[in-house]
Amino acid sequence: MIKQNNKTPPPASPLALEKEVSGEKRPHHKKFEQILERLFYAVDAANDSELARALDKTPQAIGAARDRDNVPSKWITTISERWGYSADWLLHGTGPMMREGQDIPVTRLAVETKGLKCEEPLQTYGRGVRLGSVDLVHIPKVKARLCAGSGSMETSDDIDGYYAFRSDWIHRKGQPGRMVLMDVTGDSMEPELRDGDTVLIDQSKTEILPGKVYAVGIEDAVMIKAVDVEPGQIILRSFNRDYREIAVKPGQMNGVRIVGRVVWSCREFG
């Protein structure tokens, strides 16, 4: 897992993009479908629902765009900022696919010499690109808090870089378009997870499997806990025996959300 270089020029302004995708220069149907295909590719979405989640929209918003034959400029800006794609490539399919500074090759040797202990050997080049015969996907690292109203992790204002994974490996873990990385805070999950460890969370996996580890939202905060189900309640458990388990009864569920399942973890020795 290697952090991408985030020193990139700003994406095209929403006003400039609006001129490209709406008004007098509104694209015809074929061009609209081509743009939409590139958006699907960029966020690794298989359907309208997955694209909508990546954009923090509803599936109805995608349907409305199809009806209007018009891609909102904000969607281009969002994907360019979050995933590092060139706005020109998203709109026209021309020029470099990634924004300048996003496609910096890092060898496996560099991973090993930085003292990173990960569960899988990784190479990185950038999201949605190919290094030799290897396809790679990169995932945003976010702050441990929820978006207001949506119940998903914050992925707009506080992205702390992007981290690359082999596409074949990460697709076996779940839905990359719904994944985020987050640092563990505190010692409640020791010895398995320590303060400062990084976990990969698949937000598409919210069904509770007893004993599995999840990101759990309580109000607007997110904590990592093992989750069990008992009659009439769910139990949030810490691996550290110094911490009590938390019983959540039906009347308390409004403030508690299962954000996603932890599918991988990584520890850095500095």
CSV table of C-alpha atoms in Angstrom, one decimal:
chain,number,residue,atom,x,y,z
A,1,MET,CA,0.0,0.0,0.0
A,2,ILE,CA,1.6,3.3,-1.2
A,3,LYS,CA,0.3,6.8,-0.8
A,4,GLN,CA,-0.1,8.6,-4.1
A,5,ASN,CA,1.4,12.0,-4.8
A,6,ASN,CA,-1.4,14.5,-4.2
A,7,LYS,CA,0.4,17.6,-5.4
A,8,THR,CA,-1.8,18.0,-8.5
A,9,PRO,CA,-3.1,21.0,-10.3
A,10,PRO,CA,-6.7,21.9,-9.5
A,11,PRO,CA,-9.4,20.3,-11.7
A,12,ALA,CA,-11.4,22.3,-14.3
A,13,SER,CA,-13.8,24.8,-12.6
A,14,PRO,CA,-17.5,23.8,-12.4
A,15,LEU,CA,-18.3,26.8,-14.7
A,16,ALA,CA,-16.0,25.6,-17.4
A,17,LEU,CA,-17.3,22.1,-17.1
A,18,GLU,CA,-20.9,23.3,-17.3
A,19,LYS,CA,-20.2,24.8,-20.7
A,20,GLU,CA,-19.0,21.5,-21.9
A,21,VAL,CA,-21.9,19.3,-20.7
A,22,SER,CA,-25.0,21.6,-20.7
A,23,GLY,CA,-26.6,24.6,-22.4
A,24,GLU,CA,-25.7,25.4,-26.0
A,25,LYS,CA,-23.1,22.7,-26.1
A,26,ARG,CA,-25.2,19.9,-24.6
A,27,PRO,CA,-23.9,16.6,-25.9
A,28,HIS,CA,-26.0,14.4,-28.1
A,29,HIS,CA,-27.0,10.9,-26.8
A,30,LYS,CA,-24.0,9.0,-28.0
A,31,LYS,CA,-21.6,11.5,-26.4
A,32,PHE,CA,-23.6,11.4,-23.1
A,33,GLU,CA,-23.4,7.6,-23.0
A,34,GLN,CA,-19.6,7.7,-23.6
A,35,ILE,CA,-19.1,10.2,-20.8
A,36,LEU,CA,-21.3,8.0,-18.5
A,37,GLU,CA,-19.3,4.9,-19.4
A,38,ARG,CA,-16.1,6.7,-18.3
A,39,LEU,CA,-17.7,7.7,-15.0
A,40,PHE,CA,-18.7,4.1,-14.4
A,41,TYR,CA,-15.1,3.0,-15.2
A,42,ALA,CA,-13.5,5.7,-13.0
A,43,VAL,CA,-15.4,4.7,-9.8
A,44,ASP,CA,-15.5,1.0,-10.7
A,45,ALA,CA,-19.3,1.0,-10.7
A,46,ALA,CA,-21.3,-1.9,-12.2
A,47,ASN,CA,-24.7,-0.2,-12.2
A,48,ASP,CA,-26.5,3.1,-11.6
A,49,SER,CA,-26.8,2.4,-7.9
A,50,GLU,CA,-23.1,2.0,-7.4
A,51,LEU,CA,-22.3,5.1,-9.4
A,52,ALA,CA,-24.9,7.0,-7.4
A,53,ARG,CA,-23.3,5.9,-4.1
A,54,ALA,CA,-19.9,7.0,-5.3
A,55,LEU,CA,-21.3,10.4,-6.1
A,56,ASP,CA,-23.3,10.7,-2.9
A,57,LYS,CA,-26.5,10.8,-5.1
A,58,THR,CA,-29.5,8.6,-5.5
A,59,PRO,CA,-30.1,6.2,-8.3
A,60,GLN,CA,-33.0,8.5,-9.4
A,61,ALA,CA,-30.4,11.2,-10.0
A,62,ILE,CA,-28.6,9.0,-12.5
A,63,GLY,CA,-31.9,8.2,-14.2
A,64,ALA,CA,-32.8,11.9,-14.3
A,65,ALA,CA,-29.4,12.6,-16.0
A,66,ARG,CA,-30.2,10.0,-18.6
A,67,ASP,CA,-33.6,11.5,-19.2
A,68,ARG,CA,-32.0,15.0,-19.7
A,69,ASP,CA,-29.1,13.5,-21.8
A,70,ASN,CA,-26.9,15.7,-19.6
A,71,VAL,CA,-24.0,14.9,-17.2
A,72,PRO,CA,-23.9,17.5,-14.4
A,73,SER,CA,-20.6,19.3,-14.2
A,74,LYS,CA,-20.4,18.7,-10.5
A,75,TRP,CA,-20.1,14.9,-11.2
A,76,ILE,CA,-17.1,15.5,-13.4
A,77,THR,CA,-15.5,17.7,-10.7
A,78,THR,CA,-16.2,15.2,-7.9
A,79,ILE,CA,-14.7,12.3,-9.7
A,80,SER,CA,-11.7,14.3,-10.8
A,81,GLU,CA,-11.0,15.5,-7.3
A,82,ARG,CA,-11.8,12.2,-5.5
A,83,TRP,CA,-10.2,9.7,-7.9
A,84,GLY,CA,-7.6,11.7,-9.6
A,85,TYR,CA,-8.9,11.4,-13.2
A,86,SER,CA,-8.4,14.2,-15.7
A,87,ALA,CA,-11.6,16.2,-16.3
A,88,ASP,CA,-10.7,16.4,-20.0
A,89,TRP,CA,-10.5,12.6,-20.2
A,90,LEU,CA,-13.8,12.1,-18.4
A,91,LEU,CA,-15.5,14.6,-20.7
A,92,HIS,CA,-13.9,13.8,-24.1
A,93,GLY,CA,-11.9,10.6,-23.7
A,94,THR,CA,-8.7,12.3,-24.9
A,95,GLY,CA,-5.4,13.2,-23.3
A,96,PRO,CA,-3.9,11.6,-20.2
A,97,MET,CA,-6.5,9.6,-18.2
A,98,MET,CA,-5.1,10.6,-14.8
A,99,ARG,CA,-4.3,14.1,-13.6
A,100,GLU,CA,-0.6,15.1,-13.5
A,101,GLY,CA,1.1,13.6,-10.5
A,102,GLN,CA,-1.3,10.7,-10.1
A,103,ASP,CA,0.6,8.1,-12.2
A,104,ILE,CA,3.9,7.7,-10.4
A,105,PRO,CA,5.3,4.2,-10.5
A,106,VAL,CA,6.6,2.7,-7.2
A,107,THR,CA,8.3,-0.6,-7.2
A,108,ARG,CA,7.6,-3.5,-4.8
A,109,LEU,CA,11.2,-2.9,-3.4
A,110,ALA,CA,10.2,0.6,-2.4
A,111,VAL,CA,7.2,-0.9,-0.5
A,112,GLU,CA,9.4,-3.3,1.4
A,113,THR,CA,12.1,-0.8,2.3
A,114,LYS,CA,9.6,1.7,3.8
A,115,GLY,CA,8.9,-0.9,6.5
A,116,LEU,CA,5.3,-1.5,5.7
A,117,LYS,CA,3.8,-4.7,6.9
A,118,CYS,CA,0.8,-5.6,4.8
A,119,GLU,CA,-1.2,-8.8,4.3
A,120,GLU,CA,-0.6,-8.7,0.5
A,121,PRO,CA,2.3,-7.5,-1.6
A,122,LEU,CA,1.3,-4.4,-3.5
A,123,GLN,CA,2.5,-2.3,-6.4
A,124,THR,CA,1.1,1.0,-7.3
A,125,TYR,CA,0.7,3.2,-10.3
A,126,GLY,CA,-2.7,4.9,-10.1
A,127,ARG,CA,-6.4,4.1,-10.1
A,128,GLY,CA,-7.7,2.3,-13.1
A,129,VAL,CA,-4.4,2.0,-14.9
A,130,ARG,CA,-2.2,-0.9,-15.9
A,131,LEU,CA,1.4,-1.5,-14.8
A,132,GLY,CA,2.8,-4.1,-17.2
A,133,SER,CA,0.2,-6.9,-17.0
A,134,VAL,CA,-1.2,-5.7,-13.7
A,135,ASP,CA,-4.4,-3.7,-13.3
A,136,LEU,CA,-4.5,-1.4,-10.3
A,137,VAL,CA,-7.2,0.4,-8.3
A,138,HIS,CA,-6.7,3.1,-5.7
A,139,ILE,CA,-8.9,3.7,-2.7
A,140,PRO,CA,-9.3,7.0,-0.8
A,141,LYS,CA,-8.2,7.2,2.8
A,142,VAL,CA,-10.8,9.2,4.9
A,143,LYS,CA,-11.4,10.7,8.3
A,144,ALA,CA,-13.3,8.7,10.8
A,145,ARG,CA,-16.6,10.5,10.5
A,146,LEU,CA,-19.9,10.1,8.6
A,147,CYS,CA,-21.5,12.2,5.9
A,148,ALA,CA,-24.5,14.1,7.2
A,149,GLY,CA,-27.7,12.1,6.5
A,150,SER,CA,-26.2,9.4,4.2
A,151,GLY,CA,-24.6,7.1,6.8
A,152,SER,CA,-21.5,6.6,4.6
A,153,MET,CA,-18.0,7.7,5.3
A,154,GLU,CA,-16.9,11.2,4.5
A,155,THR,CA,-15.1,11.2,1.2
A,156,SER,CA,-15.1,14.8,-0.1
A,157,ASP,CA,-13.3,17.3,2.1
A,158,ASP,CA,-10.9,15.3,4.1
A,159,ILE,CA,-9.3,12.7,1.8
A,160,ASP,CA,-5.8,11.9,3.0
A,161,GLY,CA,-4.5,10.6,-0.2
A,162,TYR,CA,-5.2,7.5,-2.3
A,163,TYR,CA,-3.7,4.0,-1.9
A,164,ALA,CA,-3.2,1.5,-4.7
A,165,PHE,CA,-4.2,-2.2,-4.7
A,166,ARG,CA,-4.0,-4.9,-7.3
A,167,SER,CA,-7.4,-4.9,-9.1
A,168,ASP,CA,-7.8,-8.7,-9.1
A,169,TRP,CA,-7.0,-8.9,-5.3
A,170,ILE,CA,-9.3,-6.1,-4.2
A,171,HIS,CA,-12.2,-7.3,-6.3
A,172,ARG,CA,-12.1,-10.6,-4.4
A,173,LYS,CA,-12.5,-8.6,-1.2
A,174,GLY,CA,-15.7,-6.9,-2.3
A,175,GLN,CA,-16.8,-3.7,-4.2
A,176,PRO,CA,-13.8,-1.3,-4.6
A,177,GLY,CA,-16.2,1.5,-5.6
A,178,ARG,CA,-17.6,1.4,-2.0
A,179,MET,CA,-14.3,1.0,-0.2
A,180,VAL,CA,-12.5,3.5,2.0
A,181,LEU,CA,-9.4,3.3,4.2
A,182,MET,CA,-9.4,4.6,7.7
A,183,ASP,CA,-6.8,4.8,10.6
A,184,VAL,CA,-7.6,3.0,13.8
A,185,THR,CA,-7.6,5.2,16.9
A,186,GLY,CA,-7.1,4.0,20.4
A,187,ASP,CA,-6.3,0.6,22.0
A,188,SER,CA,-9.7,-1.0,22.3
A,189,MET,CA,-9.1,-3.5,19.5
A,190,GLU,CA,-5.6,-4.6,20.6
A,191,PRO,CA,-3.8,-6.9,20.1
A,192,GLU,CA,-5.4,-7.5,16.6
A,193,LEU,CA,-5.7,-3.8,15.7
A,194,ARG,CA,-3.5,-1.2,17.2
A,195,ASP,CA,-3.6,2.6,17.4
A,196,GLY,CA,-2.5,3.9,14.0
A,197,ASP,CA,-3.2,0.8,12.0
A,198,THR,CA,-5.1,1.2,8.7
A,199,VAL,CA,-8.2,-0.8,7.9
A,200,LEU,CA,-10.0,-1.3,4.6
A,201,ILE,CA,-13.7,-0.9,4.9
A,202,ASP,CA,-16.2,-2.2,2.3
A,203,GLN,CA,-19.4,-0.1,2.8
A,204,SER,CA,-21.4,-2.5,0.6
A,205,LYS,CA,-21.0,-5.2,3.4
A,206,THR,CA,-23.5,-4.0,6.1
A,207,GLU,CA,-25.2,-7.4,6.8
A,208,ILE,CA,-24.0,-8.5,10.3
A,209,LEU,CA,-22.1,-11.7,10.4
A,210,PRO,CA,-21.5,-12.6,14.0
A,211,GLY,CA,-17.9,-12.0,15.2
A,212,LYS,CA,-16.9,-10.1,12.1
A,213,VAL,CA,-15.3,-6.6,12.5
A,214,TYR,CA,-17.1,-3.6,11.3
A,215,ALA,CA,-16.9,0.2,11.2
A,216,VAL,CA,-19.8,1.3,13.3
A,217,GLY,CA,-21.2,4.8,13.2
A,218,ILE,CA,-22.4,6.3,16.5
A,219,GLU,CA,-23.9,9.8,15.7
A,220,ASP,CA,-21.2,11.2,13.4
A,221,ALA,CA,-18.2,9.3,14.8
A,222,VAL,CA,-16.9,6.0,13.5
A,223,MET,CA,-15.4,3.2,15.6
A,224,ILE,CA,-14.0,-0.2,14.8
A,225,LYS,CA,-15.8,-3.1,16.7
A,226,ALA,CA,-16.5,-6.8,16.5
A,227,VAL,CA,-20.3,-7.1,16.1
A,228,ASP,CA,-22.5,-9.9,17.4
A,229,VAL,CA,-26.3,-10.4,17.3
A,230,GLU,CA,-28.3,-11.5,20.4
A,231,PRO,CA,-32.1,-11.7,20.8
A,232,GLY,CA,-33.4,-8.2,20.8
A,233,GLN,CA,-30.0,-6.4,20.6
A,234,ILE,CA,-26.7,-6.2,18.9
A,235,ILE,CA,-23.4,-6.3,20.8
A,236,LEU,CA,-20.4,-4.2,20.0
A,237,ARG,CA,-17.2,-5.9,21.4
A,238,SER,CA,-13.7,-4.8,21.8
A,239,PHE,CA,-10.8,-7.3,21.5
A,240,ASN,CA,-9.1,-5.5,24.5
A,241,ARG,CA,-10.6,-7.1,27.6
A,242,ASP,CA,-10.2,-3.8,29.5
A,243,TYR,CA,-13.2,-2.4,27.5
A,244,ARG,CA,-16.8,-3.4,28.2
A,245,GLU,CA,-19.0,-4.7,25.5
A,246,ILE,CA,-21.8,-2.3,24.4
A,247,ALA,CA,-25.3,-3.6,24.1
A,248,VAL,CA,-27.5,-1.7,21.6
A,249,LYS,CA,-31.2,-2.3,22.0
A,250,PRO,CA,-33.9,-1.5,19.4
A,251,GLY,CA,-34.8,1.8,20.9
A,252,GLN,CA,-31.1,2.9,20.6
A,253,MET,CA,-30.6,1.9,17.0
A,254,ASN,CA,-31.5,5.3,15.5
A,255,GLY,CA,-28.1,6.6,16.5
A,256,VAL,CA,-26.1,3.5,15.5
A,257,ARG,CA,-25.2,2.5,11.9
A,258,ILE,CA,-23.2,-0.4,10.5
A,259,VAL,CA,-21.1,1.5,8.0
A,260,GLY,CA,-19.2,-1.5,6.5
A,261,ARG,CA,-17.1,-4.5,7.2
A,262,VAL,CA,-13.4,-4.4,7.7
A,263,VAL,CA,-11.9,-6.7,5.0
A,264,TRP,CA,-8.1,-6.0,5.4
A,265,SER,CA,-5.7,-4.2,7.7
A,266,CYS,CA,-2.2,-2.9,7.4
A,267,ARG,CA,0.5,-1.8,10.0
A,268,GLU,CA,3.4,0.6,9.4
A,269,PHE,CA,6.6,0.4,11.4
A,270,GLY,CA,8.3,3.8,11.5
